Amino acid sequence: MEDLRQKVKEKVWSYKEDMIKDIFELVAIESVQTEAKPGMPFGEGPALALDKSLEIAQRLGFEAVNLDNYVVYTHSGQGKERIGVLGHVDVVPLGEGWTKKPLGGDRDEEFIYGRGVSDNKGPCIMSLYALKIIKELGIELNKEVRILMGANEESGMQCVRYYREKEGGFDYAFSPDASFPVTFGEKGGFSARFSASKVGPGPVKLIHIKGGTAGNVVCPKVDVVLEAEQQEHDEVLEKFTAYLAANDLKGQSIIKENEIQLQLEGVAAHASTPEQGVNAISHMMGFLQTIMPHVPFVAGYNQCIGLAYNGENCGVDLHDEYGRLTFNVGVINTEEDLITANIDIRYPVTIEDFSPHRDTLLANLEKCGFEVKNVRMGKPLFVPPESPLIKTLSAVYEEITGDTENKPTTMGGGTYAKNFDNCVAFGATFVGENNNIHNVDERQNIENILRATEIITHAIIRLLSL
Ligand SMILES: [Zn+2]
């Protein structure tokens, strides 16, 4: 065992520069989803990234297949059982404000930089090298091992569904697209749009409201336009200032004739951890309650949702031993006389059937005057912590890192793992590591590339002997 660890380590470290070079080649391609073209279901960028993945895999000595520009997979070894390592080569848009080259090439002593170095092109290359090293060490592949690189993780995961339809599943699989140690559960999802009228009695009218960047982000800023006669202005502004002060919030106001424009700032966070943000929509509704309590949307919101992050006010504050339901309202808009907003719920991993809770939620929303549309539900992922897959991955992580403090965990986000049985997220980010994923200056610690590659190598070896 000690001997194998040493051999793997030496091999991994000897490939340091090759790995960085291959990561940069892949990162140079801006593989953001665009309009589909013939034979390119996710547009040109993702297709080019798949071409490059195929080229790199073949150069590293693998037999590899580009499955109709949905995924590239390598296949090695033989046996009844199949092991999968699942990563993705599509990326989120670059965004503005980079201080490093977003399409790769920049590095310093500690880090390499570029969109996708960490999420998730880097881990794809690590997985290829892990399997290459296993082959070079002459370890017998008594199961089939596939490294899969998908092209539509960030915007729908159609790629792996297509793969699953054509090629089936895995006996054991993991996706190095989250954090170490192993994530044995991913919460279920529920989303919907709800609306109610913006028209109510009283001297102040709500003309327009707009806020939010995406459904899965806690709304960081809301703008509202009100209409009122001159004599109402002071009172509205006083109440706004008082609300901001009482809740320790920032905001702005502009008056133009009979129009009052108000802006309220919250703090963005991922919808799976709403308590880490401050929801500007909920606070704007809290303020509007003080000046227009009978506007249907405002009244309904404060009754049924309010400032709660766990669905406390609409009967779905559920939890299990692994975590609590989260409730986020991400985007709000005005359409004619209606205000519409969206809900993003992540429900606990052990709730197999959310439908009774969905019914409770919908009934409560309707009772509060909302019309609900576009209801969508997605099942949670739960692989029992005592199953061989979790025990194996967890043991490998502990042995290689010596970290016995951080235990297998669950999360609110979703990975490829949700699309397969017996598949979980495992790596490739370490506890406490911040790689600016989905942000500007995305980066990847170079030493952690090597440590993660060692772990992935041992994980595959150990799964081979299950
Ligand atoms: Zn990812």
XYZ file of C-alpha atoms and ligand atoms in Angstrom:
467
model
C 0.000 0.000 0.000
C 2.702 2.481 1.005
C 4.593 1.406 -2.082
C 1.597 2.033 -4.348
C 1.018 5.418 -2.794
C 4.581 6.423 -3.474
C 4.454 5.183 -7.067
C 1.205 7.036 -7.791
C 2.552 10.196 -6.235
C 5.738 10.111 -8.305
C 3.803 9.510 -11.497
C 1.322 12.303 -10.792
C 4.049 14.807 -9.983
C 5.989 13.859 -13.090
C 2.974 14.887 -15.176
C 2.533 18.281 -13.540
C 3.489 20.406 -16.555
C 1.748 18.120 -19.061
C -1.470 18.389 -17.099
C -1.292 22.172 -16.903
C -0.613 22.362 -20.636
C -3.613 20.177 -21.427
C -5.863 22.134 -19.053
C -4.852 25.369 -20.770
C -5.554 23.904 -24.221
C -9.069 23.093 -23.106
C -9.588 26.380 -21.254
C -8.623 28.339 -24.389
C -11.981 27.303 -25.899
C -14.910 29.467 -24.819
C -17.344 26.591 -24.418
C -20.430 28.494 -23.333
C -23.730 27.159 -24.641
C -25.038 29.027 -27.676
C -27.707 28.332 -30.260
C -27.774 24.782 -31.546
C -26.389 24.161 -35.008
C -26.724 21.026 -37.139
C -24.802 18.322 -35.276
C -23.943 20.716 -32.449
C -26.769 20.499 -29.907
C -25.182 23.060 -27.585
C -23.599 25.315 -30.196
C -20.074 25.729 -31.465
C -18.058 26.337 -28.275
C -19.100 23.163 -26.436
C -18.559 21.149 -29.656
C -15.025 22.531 -30.049
C -14.297 21.661 -26.412
C -15.461 18.100 -27.057
C -13.201 17.896 -30.139
C -10.287 19.008 -27.990
C -11.191 16.535 -25.222
C -11.251 13.719 -27.751
C -7.888 14.800 -29.136
C -6.293 14.969 -25.679
C -7.771 11.611 -24.626
C -6.477 9.941 -27.780
C -3.064 11.551 -27.383
C -2.941 10.114 -23.840
C -3.498 6.671 -25.333
C -7.221 6.152 -24.772
C -9.846 4.773 -27.048
C -12.422 7.503 -27.031
C -15.793 8.301 -28.577
C -17.493 11.601 -29.314
C -21.139 10.736 -28.813
C -22.902 13.101 -31.249
C -21.370 16.203 -29.672
C -23.165 15.527 -26.376
C -20.289 13.884 -24.495
C -16.867 12.416 -25.086
C -16.046 9.227 -23.206
C -13.018 6.999 -23.024
C -13.280 3.269 -22.493
C -10.659 1.051 -20.944
C -10.668 -2.335 -19.287
C -13.135 -5.166 -19.430
C -15.584 -6.798 -17.123
C -19.235 -7.059 -16.237
C -19.179 -3.946 -14.148
C -18.598 -0.388 -15.225
C -16.973 2.475 -13.321
C -17.534 6.073 -14.386
C -15.753 9.327 -13.673
C -17.915 12.224 -14.857
C -16.771 15.754 -15.588
C -17.819 18.540 -17.915
C -16.075 20.762 -20.459
C -18.748 23.427 -20.915
C -18.429 26.607 -18.859
C -20.516 29.533 -17.643
C -20.048 32.892 -19.417
C -16.775 34.670 -18.698
C -18.313 37.805 -17.154
C -16.581 41.166 -16.831
C -13.779 42.338 -14.615
C -11.068 39.688 -14.978
C -7.571 40.677 -13.907
C -6.207 37.439 -15.456
C -6.684 36.030 -18.948
C -10.120 34.388 -18.842
C -9.277 31.917 -21.587
C -6.257 30.566 -19.799
C -2.517 30.802 -19.869
C -1.999 32.896 -16.775
C -0.258 31.289 -13.834
C 1.857 32.150 -10.855
C 3.678 30.131 -8.212
C 0.480 28.917 -6.608
C -2.350 29.030 -9.150
C -3.402 28.659 -12.763
C -6.221 30.944 -13.936
C -9.004 30.863 -16.505
C -12.689 29.995 -16.959
C -13.007 26.273 -16.333
C -9.618 25.588 -14.726
C -11.553 24.409 -11.683
C -15.131 24.011 -12.955
C -14.618 21.609 -14.554
C -12.007 21.276 -17.286
C -9.194 20.874 -14.761
C -10.800 17.865 -13.061
C -11.525 16.289 -16.496
C -7.799 16.380 -17.274
C -6.977 15.103 -13.765
C -9.294 12.131 -14.312
C -7.711 11.278 -17.671
C -4.237 11.341 -16.133
C -5.411 9.292 -13.141
C -6.547 6.491 -15.432
C -3.451 6.818 -17.634
C -1.310 6.348 -14.517
C -3.295 3.290 -13.441
C -2.666 1.733 -16.846
C 1.031 2.615 -16.732
C 1.360 0.994 -13.314
C 0.082 -2.222 -14.876
C -2.944 -2.463 -12.591
C -5.435 -4.865 -14.084
C -8.700 -3.256 -15.165
C -11.116 -6.026 -14.199
C -14.026 -3.643 -14.711
C -14.672 -1.295 -17.550
C -13.649 2.273 -16.671
C -15.034 5.262 -18.522
C -13.992 8.883 -18.170
C -16.906 10.952 -19.396
C -16.706 14.626 -20.373
C -20.050 16.289 -21.003
C -20.857 19.531 -22.776
C -24.087 20.721 -21.159
C -23.641 20.601 -17.375
C -24.100 24.292 -16.759
C -27.338 24.676 -18.677
C -29.537 21.645 -18.396
C -27.502 18.388 -18.283
C -29.093 17.126 -21.477
C -25.689 15.723 -22.387
C -25.619 13.017 -19.717
C -29.270 12.169 -20.186
C -28.532 11.553 -23.845
C -25.530 9.449 -22.871
C -27.572 7.448 -20.357
C -30.220 6.690 -22.961
C -27.645 5.454 -25.452
C -25.066 3.831 -23.175
C -26.773 3.063 -19.865
C -25.495 3.725 -16.352
C -22.627 2.727 -14.092
C -22.141 0.288 -11.248
C -19.995 2.805 -9.416
C -19.407 6.372 -10.457
C -18.331 9.720 -9.151
C -18.189 13.265 -10.439
C -15.253 15.461 -9.383
C -17.405 18.576 -9.827
C -17.931 19.692 -6.232
C -15.825 19.282 -3.093
C -13.978 16.653 -1.104
C -14.795 14.652 0.902
C -17.665 12.751 -0.699
C -21.164 14.228 -1.142
C -23.652 11.400 -0.658
C -26.784 13.500 -1.036
C -27.991 16.341 -3.231
C -31.253 18.004 -2.314
C -34.363 17.671 -4.445
C -35.581 20.692 -6.373
C -38.849 22.516 -6.833
C -39.369 25.642 -8.880
C -42.371 27.676 -9.956
C -43.547 31.131 -10.941
C -46.228 32.896 -8.947
C -48.120 36.070 -9.639
C -50.775 38.421 -8.283
C -52.093 41.869 -9.034
C -50.121 45.053 -8.382
C -53.291 47.137 -8.248
C -54.655 48.143 -4.865
C -56.465 50.945 -3.022
C -54.669 53.921 -1.466
C -52.937 57.096 -2.612
C -49.668 55.383 -3.674
C -49.657 53.226 -6.815
C -47.148 50.564 -7.698
C -46.140 51.098 -11.330
C -43.222 48.783 -11.829
C -40.926 46.440 -9.915
C -37.864 44.621 -11.200
C -35.048 42.712 -9.561
C -32.803 39.660 -9.543
C -30.255 38.052 -11.840
C -31.312 34.382 -11.895
C -33.759 32.064 -10.230
C -30.999 30.227 -8.389
C -29.454 33.348 -6.871
C -30.682 35.287 -3.840
C -31.912 38.593 -5.295
C -29.252 41.259 -4.659
C -31.110 44.384 -5.847
C -34.667 45.522 -6.497
C -35.949 48.659 -8.214
C -39.475 49.849 -7.766
C -41.345 52.762 -9.336
C -44.285 54.247 -7.421
C -46.699 56.953 -8.360
C -48.154 59.390 -5.847
C -49.238 62.987 -5.461
C -46.666 65.433 -4.107
C -48.100 65.482 -0.584
C -47.468 61.718 -0.156
C -43.782 61.860 -1.063
C -42.311 62.785 2.322
C -44.149 60.042 4.115
C -43.071 57.386 1.590
C -39.437 58.459 1.776
C -39.495 58.615 5.572
C -40.908 55.125 5.806
C -38.359 53.842 3.294
C -35.459 55.379 5.228
C -36.840 53.995 8.470
C -37.216 50.504 6.980
C -33.644 50.534 5.658
C -32.286 51.704 9.006
C -34.283 49.177 11.009
C -33.008 46.323 8.819
C -29.468 47.568 8.303
C -29.901 47.840 4.522
C -28.691 50.148 1.784
C -30.977 51.878 -0.687
C -31.578 54.923 -2.825
C -34.471 57.128 -3.804
C -35.104 59.530 -6.672
C -38.182 61.714 -7.119
C -39.338 62.826 -10.560
C -42.574 64.766 -10.488
C -45.194 62.255 -9.372
C -42.860 59.312 -9.633
C -40.841 57.864 -6.754
C -38.030 55.494 -7.754
C -36.658 53.342 -4.964
C -33.786 50.931 -5.035
C -33.053 48.451 -2.256
C -29.854 46.437 -2.029
C -29.497 42.946 -0.604
C -26.655 40.462 -0.852
C -26.399 37.763 -3.530
C -25.836 34.129 -2.570
C -26.582 30.762 -4.147
C -30.202 29.706 -3.759
C -29.079 26.556 -1.937
C -27.644 28.701 0.884
C -30.094 31.622 1.013
C -29.249 32.418 4.635
C -25.812 33.538 3.415
C -27.453 36.340 1.432
C -29.997 39.060 2.030
C -33.029 38.875 -0.228
C -33.810 42.309 -1.660
C -37.227 41.181 -2.956
C -38.380 40.031 0.475
C -37.190 43.258 2.048
C -38.797 45.420 -0.627
C -42.065 43.591 0.088
C -41.513 44.199 3.795
C -41.195 47.915 3.115
C -44.133 48.090 0.664
C -46.308 46.497 3.339
C -45.885 49.741 5.318
C -47.313 51.912 2.534
C -49.596 49.668 0.454
C -50.702 46.735 2.602
C -53.710 45.961 0.417
C -51.922 45.457 -2.897
C -52.593 41.728 -3.515
C -49.011 40.736 -4.380
C -47.551 42.643 -1.434
C -50.085 41.328 1.063
C -49.788 37.760 -0.190
C -45.991 37.836 -0.163
C -45.766 39.034 3.407
C -48.325 36.524 4.573
C -46.992 33.491 2.754
C -43.260 34.098 2.266
C -41.929 37.126 4.143
C -38.299 37.127 5.213
C -38.162 33.363 5.781
C -35.452 31.299 4.056
C -36.902 27.894 4.902
C -40.527 28.076 3.846
C -41.720 28.612 7.415
C -44.716 30.734 6.372
C -46.112 28.410 3.728
C -46.051 25.065 5.498
C -42.955 23.476 3.956
C -40.247 24.035 6.568
C -39.009 20.454 6.258
C -35.793 18.935 7.477
C -34.119 15.584 7.915
C -30.947 14.596 9.731
C -28.885 15.964 6.834
C -30.380 19.406 6.415
C -33.289 21.772 6.061
C -35.398 22.837 3.094
C -34.276 26.135 1.568
C -36.616 28.613 -0.070
C -35.507 31.402 -2.388
C -37.271 34.011 -4.476
C -34.757 35.015 -7.135
C -36.346 37.216 -9.797
C -39.300 39.602 -9.812
C -40.922 41.480 -12.665
C -44.036 43.372 -13.710
C -46.176 42.256 -16.622
C -49.106 44.578 -17.232
C -51.145 44.571 -14.006
C -49.406 41.528 -12.572
C -46.259 41.081 -10.552
C -44.530 37.754 -11.171
C -41.681 36.170 -9.225
C -40.063 32.765 -9.083
C -39.425 30.267 -6.301
C -36.414 27.961 -6.031
C -36.741 25.311 -3.327
C -34.169 22.655 -2.379
C -35.736 19.951 -0.253
C -34.027 17.429 2.038
C -32.224 14.466 0.489
C -34.265 11.712 2.158
C -37.680 12.990 1.031
C -38.457 10.609 -1.804
C -41.831 12.054 -2.695
C -42.264 15.798 -2.449
C -45.772 15.801 -3.977
C -47.749 16.076 -0.706
C -45.566 19.029 0.318
C -45.938 20.529 -3.136
C -49.711 20.348 -2.689
C -49.487 22.065 0.707
C -47.303 24.791 -0.765
C -49.535 25.374 -3.780
C -52.659 25.472 -1.604
C -51.049 28.044 0.684
C -49.883 30.205 -2.198
C -53.340 30.111 -3.729
C -54.943 30.938 -0.385
C -52.703 34.017 -0.258
C -54.014 35.128 -3.648
C -51.301 33.886 -5.979
C -51.637 32.138 -9.274
C -48.882 29.547 -9.693
C -47.431 28.367 -13.005
C -44.455 26.446 -14.450
C -44.204 24.023 -11.530
C -41.167 21.775 -11.830
C -39.805 19.133 -9.498
C -36.561 17.190 -9.471
C -35.786 14.232 -7.261
C -33.039 14.331 -4.669
C -29.955 12.142 -4.789
C -29.257 9.976 -1.788
C -26.703 7.175 -1.638
C -26.655 5.808 1.923
C -23.474 6.769 3.808
C -22.918 3.099 4.705
C -22.988 1.908 1.068
C -19.784 0.486 -0.453
C -19.391 3.438 -2.836
C -19.474 6.068 -0.080
C -17.367 4.019 2.319
C -14.729 3.438 -0.355
C -14.466 7.040 -1.531
C -14.486 8.331 2.008
C -11.735 5.915 3.067
C -9.555 6.883 0.104
C -9.955 10.573 0.932
C -9.058 10.013 4.581
C -6.038 7.869 3.789
C -4.537 10.175 1.203
C -5.189 13.472 2.970
C -5.049 12.366 6.610
C -8.175 14.477 7.136
C -10.483 12.609 9.496
C -12.351 15.705 10.619
C -14.372 16.462 7.489
C -16.927 13.733 6.956
C -19.131 12.780 3.994
C -21.800 15.392 3.542
C -24.833 16.532 1.532
C -25.481 19.693 -0.449
C -28.194 21.786 -2.053
C -26.549 22.101 -5.450
C -26.854 19.479 -8.158
C -24.223 17.674 -10.235
C -24.220 15.021 -12.965
C -24.508 12.489 -10.141
C -28.247 13.157 -9.906
C -28.720 11.595 -13.317
C -27.331 8.180 -12.420
C -27.843 5.516 -9.794
C -24.894 4.859 -7.531
C -23.088 8.031 -8.517
C -21.988 10.847 -6.205
C -19.947 14.032 -6.285
C -16.382 13.534 -5.027
C -13.850 16.403 -5.230
C -12.096 18.051 -6.745
C -12.071 21.157 -4.528
C -10.619 20.817 -1.047
C -12.233 21.982 2.173
C -11.700 25.707 2.612
C -10.448 26.204 -0.937
C -11.949 29.116 -2.881
C -11.480 28.878 -6.638
C -13.805 31.727 -7.692
C -16.016 29.243 -9.485
C -18.569 31.001 -11.753
C -16.853 34.258 -10.818
C -14.098 36.365 -12.372
C -10.499 35.190 -11.950
C -11.482 31.533 -11.620
C -8.383 29.716 -10.450
C -7.013 26.348 -9.456
C -4.246 25.730 -6.968
C -1.482 23.809 -8.747
C -0.509 21.629 -5.827
C -4.163 20.728 -5.330
C -4.358 19.561 -8.955
C -1.727 17.014 -8.052
C -3.272 16.042 -4.698
C -6.715 15.669 -6.266
C -5.268 13.570 -9.102
C -3.689 11.241 -6.539
C -7.042 10.864 -4.785
C -8.904 10.207 -8.042
C -6.289 7.615 -9.031
C -6.659 5.733 -5.749
C -10.438 6.030 -5.868
C -10.546 4.277 -9.246
C -8.092 1.615 -8.074
C -10.180 0.938 -4.988
C -13.457 0.819 -6.916
C -11.880 -1.745 -9.237
C -11.505 -4.110 -6.298
C -15.060 -3.733 -4.968
Zn -19.268 22.223 -12.649
